[in-house]
Amino acid sequence: MLPRLNTLTQKYFSLILILASLAAMFIPEPDPGSARWLLVLLAVIIFASFFRVSLGDGKLATLMPQATVYVILRFLILPLAVFVLVLPFSSFYAFCLAFLFLMPAAVASPTYVSLFDISVNMPVLVLVFSSFLSIITIPLLTPLLFHGQVHISSWPLLKAVLLTILLPFLLHLPVRKVPKISRVISENLSLITSISLVIMLLIAISLNRKLILADPAGVLIDFILGTVAYVLMFFSGWLMGFKKGIDYKISNSISSGMNNIGLGISLSILYLKPEVSVFLIMAEFVWVFILLPVRLMFQKVHRTESGLKE
């Protein structure tokens, strides 16, 4: 039963998230306090994702220098570059876009890469490295980049990322020493991730439904900018695979474009302005919808490349 459910969630991952996003526009609005469950759900899926990381794998060690350079370029330099480029036009959107680009790789990104029969070693390293980098960058840069909007303290942001990233990592270390439990969690990671993401989408979108419906024009602008942002993320990841094989390019592109938007929405709902939450929710709609054409495009490219090799 569980193996079949995991297969179904992998196969229809994008469709499941699309349906969850649409359903969130119609379900009863939850209690505002339910926003804190977003952090709990993030912690759960990040906890589960660490069981796919083979800490003693020699192959991972050889990829660490590449992963380190990739993570610094994609999750530190690129967000700052986006902020500087957009700032002359809008300080609000400069922050929103930079904050979106700061979010680490999504916990589901290695699973998504595996759909193309590509090694997940690099995506796993990017997931881990970008997640730990975000413990520093999000609390440090968010107050600096959000200048002139509202006062933001670094401590709540630091506490949130520690609870959702560092704590799950530390908790998983003793559990992974129990082979049976470790194997069950690893084998059912796709199911755990899908269920958690669905619940997160339902909570986040339904909590902000009134704000979304109150300003259609503003929401449309948010959606357009979110689309541009994600196209840039996927494209920049592809470019960072320059002169590499197609597998490497696809892997890098997904690790870049498939970011942890759930973390951004959780932090924005709890600590930032409602307008930031609406922007990130529109970006999440883009995140959900863009995965399907990205998957179809990469499948075609991968098949074509594999055919040429044969």
Short mmCIF file of N, CA and C in Angstrom, two decimals, residues 70 236-245 248-249 252:
data_model
loop_
_atom_site.label_atom_id
_atom_site.label_comp_id
_atom_site.label_asym_id
_atom_site.label_seq_id
_atom_site.Cartn_x
_atom_site.Cartn_y
_atom_site.Cartn_z
N TYR A 70 28.27 26.54 -5.84
CA TYR A 70 26.90 26.69 -6.38
C TYR A 70 25.99 27.38 -5.37
N SER A 236 18.97 30.41 -14.21
CA SER A 236 20.29 30.63 -13.59
C SER A 236 20.90 29.30 -13.13
N GLY A 237 20.05 28.41 -12.61
CA GLY A 237 20.55 27.09 -12.23
C GLY A 237 21.07 26.30 -13.42
N TRP A 238 20.36 26.43 -14.54
CA TRP A 238 20.78 25.77 -15.79
C TRP A 238 22.13 26.31 -16.25
N LEU A 239 22.27 27.64 -16.18
CA LEU A 239 23.52 28.27 -16.61
C LEU A 239 24.69 27.85 -15.73
N MET A 240 24.43 27.57 -14.45
CA MET A 240 25.51 27.15 -13.57
C MET A 240 25.98 25.74 -13.86
N GLY A 241 25.28 25.07 -14.77
CA GLY A 241 25.74 23.77 -15.26
C GLY A 241 26.46 23.90 -16.59
N PHE A 242 26.97 25.11 -16.88
CA PHE A 242 27.65 25.39 -18.15
C PHE A 242 28.80 24.41 -18.38
N LYS A 243 28.83 23.87 -19.59
CA LYS A 243 29.86 22.90 -20.00
C LYS A 243 29.76 21.57 -19.25
N LYS A 244 28.64 21.37 -18.54
CA LYS A 244 28.41 20.09 -17.87
C LYS A 244 27.39 19.28 -18.67
N GLY A 245 27.18 18.03 -18.26
CA GLY A 245 26.21 17.18 -18.93
C GLY A 245 24.78 17.61 -18.65
N TYR A 248 23.49 17.14 -15.08
CA TYR A 248 23.98 18.17 -14.15
C TYR A 248 23.17 19.45 -14.30
N LYS A 249 22.86 19.84 -15.53
CA LYS A 249 22.10 21.06 -15.78
C LYS A 249 20.68 20.95 -15.23
N ASN A 252 20.87 21.04 -11.36
CA ASN A 252 21.13 22.39 -10.87
C ASN A 252 19.93 23.31 -11.04
#
